[in-house]
XYZ file of C-alpha atoms in Angstrom:
741
model
C 0.016 -0.076 -0.074
C 2.830 2.547 0.702
C 6.615 2.425 0.395
C 9.400 4.308 2.129
C 12.019 6.247 0.322
C 14.013 9.158 1.457
C 14.222 12.804 0.160
C 16.744 15.370 0.667
C 15.731 18.666 2.042
C 17.539 22.091 1.285
C 19.691 21.562 4.206
C 21.004 18.197 2.744
C 19.258 16.250 5.480
C 17.577 13.132 4.395
C 13.915 12.763 5.153
C 12.042 9.551 5.075
C 8.992 9.757 3.060
C 6.190 7.348 2.127
C 4.033 6.907 -0.948
C 0.458 5.837 -1.533
C -1.861 5.519 -4.373
C -5.475 6.133 -3.630
C -8.874 5.403 -5.428
C -10.869 8.568 -5.372
C -14.481 8.326 -5.661
C -16.944 11.352 -6.159
C -14.929 13.442 -8.825
C -16.958 14.713 -11.864
C -14.714 17.260 -13.543
C -11.317 18.917 -13.500
C -12.394 21.259 -10.694
C -12.819 18.384 -8.371
C -9.288 16.700 -9.111
C -7.682 20.246 -8.768
C -9.282 20.925 -5.474
C -8.288 17.627 -4.014
C -4.603 18.191 -5.270
C -4.522 21.646 -3.744
C -5.910 20.314 -0.587
C -3.396 17.536 -0.061
C -0.539 19.623 -1.230
C -1.251 22.165 1.336
C -0.333 19.568 3.931
C 3.287 19.987 5.140
C 5.639 17.781 3.001
C 3.120 16.310 0.912
C 3.371 16.012 -2.827
C 0.247 14.876 -4.528
C -1.172 14.298 -8.161
C -4.751 13.664 -8.665
C -6.027 12.408 -12.054
C -9.568 12.597 -13.350
C -9.452 9.839 -15.872
C -7.855 7.062 -13.726
C -9.816 8.480 -10.583
C -6.575 8.002 -8.679
C -4.282 9.965 -6.531
C -0.458 9.463 -6.413
C 0.637 10.803 -2.834
C 4.114 10.987 -1.447
C 4.122 12.275 2.257
C 6.523 12.339 5.140
C 6.602 9.562 7.722
C 5.292 11.957 10.377
C 1.885 11.420 8.618
C -0.117 8.176 8.090
C -2.220 6.969 5.139
C -5.151 7.558 7.307
C -4.284 11.200 7.555
C -4.087 11.473 3.656
C -7.534 9.776 3.348
C -9.045 11.904 6.009
C -7.739 14.911 4.298
C -9.564 13.867 0.895
C -12.760 13.121 2.826
C -12.712 16.507 4.522
C -12.780 17.885 0.971
C -15.969 16.025 0.346
C -14.718 12.958 -1.738
C -14.086 9.326 -0.811
C -10.590 7.848 -0.848
C -9.363 4.105 -0.669
C -5.701 2.962 -0.516
C -4.766 0.809 -3.296
C -2.610 -2.110 -2.581
C 0.929 -1.766 -4.118
C 1.741 -5.519 -4.108
C -0.912 -6.714 -6.510
C 1.342 -9.054 -8.527
C -0.157 -9.482 -11.737
C -3.794 -9.034 -10.743
C -6.141 -6.607 -12.198
C -6.546 -3.175 -10.653
C -9.167 -2.297 -8.179
C -12.032 -0.492 -10.028
C -13.053 2.784 -8.823
C -16.667 4.044 -8.673
C -16.819 4.871 -12.462
C -17.233 1.442 -13.471
C -18.977 0.259 -10.269
C -21.847 2.892 -10.766
C -22.147 2.646 -14.323
C -25.319 0.390 -14.131
C -26.919 3.247 -11.790
C -25.887 5.946 -14.468
C -27.403 3.860 -17.335
C -30.830 3.471 -15.560
C -30.938 7.145 -14.620
C -30.130 8.077 -18.277
C -32.860 5.681 -19.785
C -35.420 7.005 -17.341
C -34.441 10.814 -17.859
C -34.310 10.270 -21.656
C -37.923 8.567 -21.871
C -39.492 11.189 -19.570
C -37.696 14.118 -21.551
C -39.121 12.730 -24.874
C -42.478 12.764 -23.568
C -42.185 16.299 -22.072
C -40.804 17.588 -25.299
C -43.871 16.214 -27.013
C -46.117 17.651 -24.533
C -44.449 21.162 -24.940
C -43.343 21.618 -28.493
C -45.772 19.551 -30.426
C -48.754 22.167 -31.324
C -51.498 19.673 -31.807
C -50.694 17.755 -28.343
C -50.136 21.196 -26.541
C -53.408 22.579 -27.814
C -55.445 19.601 -27.258
C -54.317 19.232 -23.619
C -54.065 22.891 -22.597
C -53.517 23.482 -18.833
C -53.547 19.640 -18.291
C -50.561 19.232 -20.511
C -48.759 21.788 -18.279
C -49.373 19.907 -15.165
C -48.255 16.657 -16.796
C -45.043 18.165 -17.758
C -44.465 19.381 -14.119
C -45.337 15.646 -12.815
C -42.939 14.080 -15.432
C -39.991 16.597 -14.616
C -40.080 16.033 -10.854
C -38.691 12.557 -10.957
C -36.179 13.888 -13.521
C -35.106 16.913 -11.359
C -35.069 15.122 -8.132
C -33.827 11.535 -8.902
C -32.085 11.447 -12.362
C -30.288 14.749 -11.794
C -29.486 13.736 -8.151
C -25.698 13.080 -8.709
C -25.390 16.742 -9.939
C -27.369 18.111 -7.059
C -25.621 16.138 -4.426
C -22.156 16.967 -5.765
C -22.978 20.473 -5.742
C -24.260 20.377 -2.303
C -21.237 18.712 -1.119
C -19.005 21.219 -2.688
C -20.942 24.107 -1.250
C -20.530 22.967 2.113
C -16.763 23.201 1.549
C -17.218 26.692 -0.060
C -16.297 25.718 -3.445
C -17.796 24.917 -6.907
C -17.501 22.438 -9.887
C -19.076 21.657 -13.034
C -22.000 19.879 -10.947
C -22.779 23.271 -9.326
C -23.260 24.963 -12.769
C -25.605 22.185 -13.823
C -27.408 22.196 -10.369
C -27.695 25.872 -10.341
C -28.930 26.063 -13.953
C -31.480 23.341 -13.671
C -32.754 24.351 -10.373
C -33.221 27.940 -11.642
C -35.036 26.801 -14.574
C -37.334 24.269 -12.353
C -37.842 26.969 -9.768
C -39.163 29.568 -12.324
C -41.091 26.888 -14.034
C -43.013 25.986 -10.673
C -43.630 29.570 -9.805
C -44.920 30.178 -13.366
C -47.163 27.109 -13.315
C -48.725 27.974 -9.991
C -49.333 31.770 -10.646
C -50.716 31.233 -14.252
C -47.908 32.278 -16.373
C -47.875 28.830 -18.129
C -46.204 30.442 -21.414
C -42.990 30.965 -19.443
C -42.097 27.563 -18.231
C -38.858 25.597 -18.749
C -39.772 22.037 -17.839
C -38.541 20.628 -21.007
C -35.203 22.483 -20.595
C -34.815 20.818 -17.283
C -35.529 17.329 -18.480
C -33.639 17.551 -21.851
C -30.360 19.051 -20.293
C -30.516 16.356 -17.698
C -30.834 13.552 -20.246
C -28.200 15.051 -22.516
C -25.716 15.295 -19.761
C -26.475 11.760 -18.396
C -25.977 10.366 -21.713
C -22.829 12.266 -22.232
C -21.536 11.073 -18.851
C -22.469 7.592 -19.595
C -20.756 7.548 -23.023
C -17.641 9.204 -21.228
C -17.713 6.498 -18.602
C -17.783 3.884 -21.109
C -15.028 5.445 -23.296
C -12.809 5.986 -20.120
C -13.248 2.323 -19.471
C -12.013 1.379 -22.808
C -8.955 3.774 -22.325
C -8.265 1.818 -19.301
C -8.712 -1.618 -21.204
C -5.350 -1.933 -22.208
C -3.786 -1.833 -18.800
C -6.601 -4.020 -17.291
C -5.847 -6.695 -19.993
C -2.133 -6.451 -19.174
C -2.548 -7.016 -15.499
C -4.743 -10.093 -16.168
C -2.438 -11.680 -18.488
C -0.810 -13.545 -15.569
C -1.537 -17.326 -14.898
C -3.933 -17.776 -12.125
C -2.566 -21.264 -10.974
C 0.612 -23.344 -11.465
C 1.729 -26.980 -11.503
C 4.477 -26.865 -9.044
C 6.995 -29.704 -8.712
C 7.591 -31.247 -5.100
C 10.527 -33.523 -4.275
C 9.453 -36.512 -2.185
C 12.598 -37.086 0.066
C 11.468 -40.656 0.805
C 11.027 -41.800 -2.781
C 13.189 -39.322 -4.426
C 10.493 -38.706 -6.820
C 8.860 -35.537 -8.231
C 5.193 -34.892 -8.026
C 3.110 -32.092 -9.323
C 0.720 -30.052 -7.265
C -1.378 -27.323 -8.894
C -1.568 -24.310 -6.540
C -2.498 -20.465 -6.768
C 0.188 -18.566 -8.424
C 0.502 -16.600 -5.447
C 1.922 -19.275 -3.577
C 5.140 -19.520 -5.733
C 8.198 -18.689 -4.176
C 11.790 -18.082 -5.240
C 13.593 -21.310 -6.359
C 10.455 -23.316 -6.748
C 10.176 -25.455 -10.008
C 7.075 -25.669 -11.976
C 5.675 -27.237 -15.278
C 4.619 -25.282 -18.161
C 2.798 -27.550 -20.775
C 2.094 -26.540 -24.489
C -0.357 -23.683 -24.679
C -0.036 -22.692 -20.959
C 1.229 -19.351 -19.629
C 4.476 -19.086 -17.823
C 3.472 -18.502 -14.157
C 6.402 -16.271 -13.457
C 9.938 -14.955 -14.496
C 12.305 -17.849 -14.236
C 14.939 -20.038 -16.051
C 14.364 -23.126 -18.049
C 15.995 -26.178 -16.196
C 14.531 -28.845 -18.477
C 12.808 -28.819 -21.898
C 12.746 -26.933 -25.193
C 9.987 -24.829 -26.650
C 9.109 -21.637 -28.406
C 7.607 -18.927 -26.179
C 5.246 -16.242 -27.521
C 5.843 -13.059 -25.728
C 3.778 -10.745 -27.946
C 1.270 -9.676 -25.359
C 4.219 -8.702 -22.890
C 7.027 -7.415 -25.076
C 5.281 -6.546 -28.201
C 7.688 -9.059 -30.068
C 5.824 -10.651 -32.866
C 7.948 -13.815 -33.538
C 8.263 -16.611 -31.058
C 11.574 -17.261 -29.353
C 13.108 -20.703 -28.968
C 14.213 -21.407 -25.436
C 16.031 -24.392 -23.786
C 17.582 -25.304 -20.529
C 19.522 -22.282 -19.205
C 17.329 -19.588 -20.944
C 15.225 -16.993 -19.118
C 11.434 -16.927 -19.686
C 8.929 -14.062 -18.588
C 5.847 -14.622 -16.723
C 2.608 -14.187 -18.670
C 4.276 -15.376 -22.037
C 2.877 -18.437 -23.853
C 4.483 -21.745 -24.175
C 4.376 -23.082 -27.618
C 5.027 -26.661 -28.479
C 7.186 -28.176 -25.742
C 7.197 -29.210 -22.209
C 9.179 -26.795 -20.019
C 10.470 -27.142 -16.466
C 11.099 -23.662 -15.162
C 12.788 -22.572 -11.799
C 11.114 -19.302 -10.395
C 13.630 -16.407 -10.032
C 11.129 -13.596 -9.554
C 7.704 -13.737 -7.948
C 4.997 -11.352 -7.061
C 5.813 -7.623 -7.507
C 9.291 -8.474 -8.713
C 8.229 -9.772 -12.041
C 8.504 -8.352 -15.241
C 4.685 -7.901 -15.696
C 4.351 -6.202 -12.331
C 7.113 -3.831 -13.379
C 5.380 -3.138 -16.441
C 2.102 -2.484 -14.873
C 3.818 -0.131 -12.183
C 5.396 1.973 -14.792
C 2.183 2.360 -16.837
C 0.098 3.174 -13.812
C 2.856 5.654 -12.698
C 2.657 7.440 -16.169
C -1.260 7.297 -16.161
C -1.571 8.780 -12.739
C 1.168 11.707 -13.457
C 0.370 14.904 -15.150
C 1.944 16.715 -18.199
C 2.942 20.313 -17.894
C -0.058 21.230 -20.134
C -2.463 19.344 -17.783
C -1.140 21.694 -14.864
C -2.162 24.556 -17.029
C -5.698 23.124 -17.450
C -6.044 22.566 -13.776
C -5.175 26.021 -12.791
C -7.665 27.382 -15.315
C -10.491 24.916 -14.167
C -9.819 26.069 -10.630
C -11.140 29.674 -11.310
C -13.294 28.685 -14.226
C -16.405 27.621 -12.335
C -16.800 30.745 -10.110
C -16.103 33.014 -13.150
C -18.949 31.387 -14.888
C -21.293 31.945 -12.085
C -20.454 35.490 -12.070
C -20.841 35.655 -15.950
C -24.419 34.061 -15.705
C -25.390 36.469 -12.872
C -24.309 39.271 -14.958
C -26.182 38.226 -18.073
C -29.147 37.698 -16.125
C -28.943 41.095 -14.736
C -28.127 42.755 -18.109
C -31.013 41.195 -19.924
C -33.474 42.356 -16.885
C -31.994 46.019 -17.226
C -32.446 46.171 -20.874
C -36.147 45.731 -20.697
C -36.590 41.865 -20.943
C -38.997 39.611 -18.811
C -37.762 37.453 -16.092
C -38.265 34.546 -18.329
C -36.417 35.957 -21.234
C -33.515 36.852 -18.929
C -33.380 33.458 -17.205
C -33.147 31.337 -20.591
C -29.572 32.727 -21.517
C -28.271 32.958 -18.050
C -29.157 28.991 -17.779
C -27.533 28.312 -21.071
C -24.299 30.130 -19.917
C -24.516 27.681 -16.795
C -25.052 24.579 -18.737
C -22.667 25.120 -21.824
C -19.735 26.408 -19.835
C -19.034 23.150 -17.746
C -15.277 22.484 -18.152
C -15.727 18.637 -18.467
C -13.945 18.482 -21.861
C -11.069 20.767 -20.402
C -10.520 18.333 -17.497
C -10.700 15.218 -19.656
C -8.349 16.592 -22.456
C -5.024 15.456 -21.131
C -5.705 12.379 -18.971
C -7.823 10.517 -21.256
C -5.051 10.835 -24.218
C -2.428 9.779 -21.625
C -4.398 6.829 -20.448
C -5.017 5.595 -23.779
C -1.676 6.224 -25.162
C 0.337 4.622 -22.271
C -2.128 1.661 -22.365
C -1.404 1.257 -26.104
C 2.212 1.586 -25.450
C 2.180 -1.331 -22.960
C 0.516 -3.356 -25.509
C 3.522 -2.557 -27.970
C 6.053 -3.337 -25.253
C 6.673 0.543 -24.647
C 6.723 1.840 -21.149
C 6.490 5.550 -20.852
C 7.559 6.478 -17.416
C 5.606 9.735 -16.955
C 3.582 12.341 -19.039
C 6.327 14.864 -18.798
C 8.272 12.506 -21.183
C 5.826 13.390 -24.143
C 7.477 16.922 -24.198
C 10.861 15.505 -24.322
C 10.032 13.304 -27.491
C 8.747 16.548 -29.211
C 12.107 18.205 -28.873
C 14.426 15.428 -29.684
C 16.381 15.612 -32.945
C 19.119 13.171 -32.616
C 19.019 9.403 -31.553
C 21.891 7.727 -30.530
C 21.902 3.806 -31.246
C 24.163 1.086 -29.834
C 24.983 -1.403 -32.754
C 25.183 -4.903 -30.959
C 21.808 -6.293 -30.016
C 19.751 -3.088 -31.147
C 20.768 -2.406 -34.775
C 22.101 -5.844 -35.167
C 20.895 -9.227 -33.994
C 23.958 -9.409 -31.417
C 24.678 -13.046 -32.665
C 27.413 -13.601 -35.143
C 26.483 -15.480 -38.140
C 28.384 -16.956 -41.140
C 28.173 -14.532 -43.993
C 31.355 -15.413 -46.440
C 33.318 -18.214 -47.431
C 36.387 -17.506 -49.768
C 38.720 -20.155 -51.093
C 42.227 -20.021 -52.680
C 43.166 -22.078 -55.673
C 40.905 -24.998 -56.606
C 39.752 -25.875 -53.079
C 35.807 -26.113 -53.026
C 33.880 -23.948 -50.794
C 32.245 -27.134 -49.315
C 35.508 -28.821 -48.388
C 36.900 -25.534 -46.838
C 33.761 -25.044 -44.718
C 33.521 -28.648 -43.705
C 37.119 -28.644 -42.430
C 36.560 -25.260 -40.509
C 33.431 -26.403 -39.071
C 34.848 -29.922 -37.755
C 37.771 -28.138 -36.053
C 35.157 -25.699 -34.428
C 33.080 -28.326 -33.092
C 35.722 -28.541 -30.296
C 35.431 -24.851 -29.376
C 32.768 -22.757 -27.405
C 33.686 -19.597 -28.823
C 30.914 -17.490 -30.317
C 32.785 -17.349 -33.812
C 33.231 -21.071 -33.708
C 29.595 -21.718 -32.877
C 28.618 -19.427 -35.773
C 30.885 -21.301 -38.252
C 29.346 -24.669 -37.109
C 25.834 -23.563 -37.516
C 26.274 -21.790 -40.554
C 27.891 -25.035 -41.999
C 24.925 -26.983 -40.928
C 22.379 -24.409 -42.429
C 24.182 -24.874 -45.634
C 23.943 -28.606 -45.351
C 27.388 -29.256 -44.436
C 27.930 -31.538 -41.441
C 31.203 -31.409 -39.370
C 33.255 -34.508 -39.540
C 35.177 -36.458 -36.896
C 38.325 -34.865 -35.409
C 41.048 -35.946 -33.055
C 43.745 -34.025 -30.980
C 41.760 -30.890 -30.571
C 43.883 -28.117 -29.346
C 42.483 -24.624 -28.277
C 44.903 -21.624 -29.031
C 43.602 -18.872 -26.579
C 43.174 -15.629 -28.522
C 44.462 -17.206 -31.834
C 42.125 -19.913 -32.888
C 42.169 -23.823 -32.592
C 43.731 -27.144 -34.285
C 42.628 -30.439 -34.793
C 43.517 -33.374 -36.868
C 41.093 -34.707 -39.731
C 41.945 -38.028 -41.434
C 45.657 -37.613 -40.444
C 45.805 -33.865 -41.471
C 46.333 -31.333 -38.900
C 43.980 -28.321 -39.639
C 44.368 -24.959 -38.272
C 41.473 -22.405 -37.860
C 42.201 -18.890 -36.679
C 44.287 -15.672 -37.269
C 46.801 -15.060 -39.885
C 49.746 -15.293 -37.511
C 49.242 -19.172 -37.231
C 50.302 -19.551 -40.857
C 53.432 -19.192 -42.962
C 51.895 -18.516 -46.167
C 48.607 -16.612 -46.776
C 47.350 -16.086 -50.418
C 46.815 -12.330 -51.602
C 43.029 -13.000 -52.163
C 42.743 -14.346 -48.630
C 44.544 -11.351 -47.166
C 42.299 -9.026 -49.191
C 39.349 -10.604 -47.540
C 40.895 -9.907 -43.938
C 41.496 -6.362 -44.885
C 37.966 -5.894 -46.189
C 36.630 -5.649 -42.609
C 33.144 -7.164 -43.344
C 33.171 -9.082 -39.910
C 35.531 -11.413 -38.024
C 37.366 -13.420 -40.535
C 39.410 -16.571 -39.748
C 41.774 -18.356 -41.993
C 41.593 -22.454 -42.651
C 44.539 -24.224 -43.845
C 47.058 -26.859 -43.313
C 50.731 -27.445 -43.832
C 51.492 -23.765 -42.867
C 49.319 -22.373 -45.628
C 45.941 -20.765 -45.398
C 43.539 -22.190 -47.923
C 40.341 -20.378 -47.247
C 38.830 -17.427 -45.354
C 35.686 -17.498 -43.583
C 33.819 -14.589 -42.278
C 31.156 -14.228 -39.499
C 29.414 -11.154 -38.679
C 26.793 -9.602 -36.420
C 24.234 -8.932 -39.101
C 21.746 -6.071 -39.144
C 18.250 -7.018 -37.911
C 15.676 -7.526 -40.794
C 13.590 -4.447 -39.728
C 16.655 -2.286 -38.956
C 16.843 -0.299 -42.262
C 13.036 0.324 -42.447
C 13.245 1.545 -38.669
C 15.969 3.779 -39.331
C 13.918 5.281 -42.337
C 11.131 5.790 -39.923
C 13.398 7.651 -37.554
C 14.305 10.001 -40.235
C 10.737 10.348 -41.201
C 10.103 11.645 -37.776
C 12.824 14.195 -38.066
C 15.544 12.377 -36.225
C 19.263 12.270 -37.150
C 20.588 8.560 -36.245
C 23.993 7.940 -34.814
C 25.758 4.791 -34.383
C 27.980 3.952 -31.498
C 30.032 0.660 -31.351
C 32.966 -0.589 -29.707
C 33.596 -2.647 -32.971
C 36.246 -1.508 -35.509
C 35.736 1.125 -38.178
C 35.131 -1.362 -41.218
C 32.315 -3.258 -39.326
C 30.709 -0.171 -38.194
C 30.667 1.539 -41.479
C 29.394 -1.819 -43.239
C 26.447 -1.987 -40.792
C 25.753 1.761 -40.931
C 25.722 1.638 -44.806
C 23.248 -1.583 -44.673
C 20.701 0.435 -42.574
C 20.984 3.660 -43.973
C 23.079 5.818 -41.430
C 25.473 8.351 -42.791
C 29.346 7.613 -42.320
C 29.861 10.933 -40.829
C 27.420 9.846 -37.825
C 29.232 6.471 -37.107
C 31.674 6.394 -34.218
C 33.546 3.127 -33.674
C 36.032 1.861 -31.058
C 33.903 3.505 -28.285
C 34.523 2.228 -25.065
C 31.715 1.738 -22.586
C 32.770 4.467 -20.257
C 33.014 6.924 -23.328
C 29.019 6.880 -24.053
C 28.386 9.584 -21.502
C 30.961 11.763 -23.047
C 29.760 11.247 -26.660
C 26.137 12.086 -25.721
C 27.365 15.255 -23.946
C 29.533 16.316 -26.725
C 26.270 16.205 -29.097
C 24.334 17.995 -26.608
C 27.156 20.727 -26.622
C 26.766 21.098 -30.310
C 23.040 22.073 -29.692
C 21.534 18.732 -30.271
C 18.612 17.417 -28.291
C 19.572 13.706 -27.735
C 17.702 10.496 -27.257
C 20.122 7.710 -26.093
C 19.326 4.111 -26.456
C 21.005 1.616 -24.186
C 20.815 -1.723 -22.349
C 23.651 -2.163 -19.863
C 25.037 -0.946 -16.683
C 27.642 0.888 -18.576
C 24.919 2.896 -20.413
C 23.412 4.150 -17.183
C 25.194 7.447 -17.058
C 24.760 8.247 -20.801
C 20.896 7.474 -20.435
C 20.657 9.868 -17.449
C 22.617 12.389 -19.216
C 20.478 12.285 -22.506
C 17.370 14.639 -22.894
C 15.413 11.217 -23.561
C 16.759 7.967 -22.104
C 15.475 4.775 -23.810
C 16.528 1.351 -22.192
C 16.150 -2.023 -23.655
C 13.728 -4.010 -21.043
C 16.036 -7.070 -21.740
C 18.960 -4.930 -20.365
C 19.757 -4.514 -16.700
C 17.657 -2.894 -14.000
C 20.138 -0.105 -13.686
C 19.791 0.960 -17.157
C 15.894 0.757 -16.794
C 15.884 3.028 -13.696
C 17.875 5.580 -15.426
C 15.807 5.799 -18.567
C 12.515 7.753 -19.343
C 11.192 4.967 -21.667
C 11.610 1.401 -21.136
C 11.543 -0.740 -24.454
C 10.491 -4.398 -24.161
C 11.683 -5.215 -27.568
C 15.555 -5.012 -28.416
C 15.405 -3.477 -31.792
C 15.310 0.021 -33.643
C 11.718 -0.521 -34.563
C 10.813 -0.232 -30.835
C 12.572 3.070 -30.826
C 10.613 4.395 -33.710
C 7.455 3.127 -32.151
C 8.017 4.652 -29.014
C 8.911 8.308 -30.344
C 6.016 8.096 -32.648
C 3.426 6.984 -30.034
C 4.801 9.590 -27.639
C 4.455 12.314 -30.151
C 0.870 11.094 -31.382
C -0.280 11.167 -27.863
C 1.035 14.659 -27.170
C -0.683 15.798 -30.560
C -3.853 14.401 -29.405
C -3.618 16.171 -26.097
C -3.088 19.351 -27.949
C -6.129 18.726 -30.177
C -8.258 18.145 -27.111
C -7.000 21.245 -25.471
C -7.613 23.396 -28.408
C -11.098 22.069 -28.738
C -11.660 22.496 -25.040
C -10.485 25.976 -24.672
C -12.065 26.932 -28.134
C -15.363 25.413 -27.310
C -15.727 27.330 -24.043
C -14.367 30.678 -25.372
C -16.733 30.755 -28.390
C -19.854 29.128 -26.701
C -20.188 31.282 -23.541
C -20.724 34.721 -25.426
C -23.273 32.894 -27.828
C -25.127 31.516 -24.849
C -25.041 35.140 -23.076
C -26.492 36.927 -26.084
C -29.259 34.375 -26.352
C -28.109 32.712 -29.393
C -28.263 29.228 -27.733
C -31.180 27.723 -25.957
C -30.466 25.711 -22.667
C -31.406 22.561 -24.397
C -29.018 23.023 -27.301
C -26.361 24.222 -24.607
C -26.923 20.988 -22.652
C -26.375 18.773 -25.701
C -23.334 20.602 -26.994
C -21.601 20.550 -23.413
C -22.210 16.906 -23.388
C -21.155 16.154 -26.842
C -18.005 18.269 -26.207
C -16.663 15.863 -23.554
C -17.519 12.838 -25.614
C -15.770 14.311 -28.478
C -12.576 14.682 -26.416
C -12.785 11.137 -25.286
C -13.461 9.716 -28.663
C -10.547 11.691 -29.961
C -8.093 10.063 -27.238
C -9.320 6.639 -28.092
C -7.838 7.094 -31.616
C -4.630 6.140 -29.986
C -5.739 2.481 -29.385
C -5.255 2.107 -33.109
C -1.639 3.332 -33.293
C 0.709 0.891 -34.887
C -1.932 -1.313 -36.372
C -1.562 -2.071 -39.969
């Protein structure tokens, strides 16, 4: 529920702090979230962020306070607060009141809409109105009472709660507007001024707002669906292996996944989910990690390979030893990062919150001024009331409050589906400014695994014979180059032969005897004579080249290289399309670096070879000193400093925890395509936020004067206000389709 960290004060002293996430109930607009946030931040040492779309508060507070104190502060503001458990493993998040009360909201919406339709017919259809006369007026009154008192009760209740705390929200505007219309209509009915009644306004406005709020609630739930689905990915139970000391046998016992502990072994059958992060101790299979990492192709695993919880086993039976359980798992880390990003606020949202805080009181003043001005210019009470009510209804700042959090909610959820974890909303602003991306070669641009690429022979020696000789010798070595030669030979249909007398030559190569001939595989120094064409292959720098020969003469050159990933060239082109200049850093030699850069489309001038791990930080800073805004992609401990120095740090999720902690974005896929996806999605999310804010600000700016001058009726105002919020949410939901082809 809460964690303890330490913060440093201005005096340098370390102050212990705690953190808690709260589910907030009762919020209806940006004014609500802003008021709770202000109340909490007034407490000494408290830092709070309240998000309307997720209906959560993220609160960091000093150890002198308790969670109960924080909850009490929220409740004193007029809202409900429930602490959320932090160690939820991979279970789905607790739903707040929005989803729980959607059934009640739906019922109110249906009843209000049905009654409003009848009232509109009674009031606005001349044959019906004329036929019923005064009876029709009383019917309107009778039908409007349940709409006003029951269907609109959520608005009135929220307005009363806020009034007790001397504050106002959008519910205040709705409640005051409908109450004014209802009150005047009742007075008019009982005094005989039946032509000055607004029962249809009360009913239709309430129905419109309830329809809008219901659609909004459903859309917000869809925005949460990506995260909810992610958190529900984990297995529910697991077949644990138990060792029987008496018989020495292993037996299976199916238990809830929460019972798993470090070191336990469990069985994963074909088609089952891996219960938690672990290491394969027996068996071989393919693992589908697409729902966790976004990686589309299954990965082959066998004994000694790591597997991630919630991934799906393919065709083989695996025995896995648990290495991370509960909140330590990759899936739990993903969900925490996504929730952290969704709970935070972008700088533009802070501006919207500040405006919302003063907006509602300002609208109340505008409505009052509108009413007075219409009266003093010779209009009747009824004629003055309509524009004042229209101002109150149409000015509700719902769209303004939803503009940022709904886009952030949907964007980060879609990112999680693609294996992109954006740590906070402020990161979105960073991606907009970035103009340079620094890529590490090995494992990012390239596969990270050497493969056989070239076989060149001297004289009349067939390539197949040279390759068979080299592969035969290399079967005795565990060196990555040796393994690449053996695997490459087998892929070409060449099986290694029998050898004897294998000798490893550390740092040089290896020797072995094949049919009474001692064959040497290794560097040029091992041979007395190297033909010119083979020496040219060595100088070409197309990768790591070893020579094969016997009797002191090199007979063939075999080259293995770390080749670019299949999608690297297209991904680099996407980065250029996003306005980024890619740079390549590698510890490899100049020839290899330039070959890879040429294949993927990176300019030679932007390639730096022979870079030591400790030099990456300096390279990033040098680019910044040239005026560049730099994104750095890394995956190791040695990348942590460079990631922290970069304007935007992007860590490969397959790398170390240190790198992930130093980064702004964590990529669960180790390829350049993930980098392009991350920056593209972040920028798209920021663009959607800005579109929403432009609409929300523009809508209120234009609509209030129109309502004040009597150009909008209260009914039209109610419909427009409801649709404004719905449009903002629907626009945000466009992010759910990002990256789908």
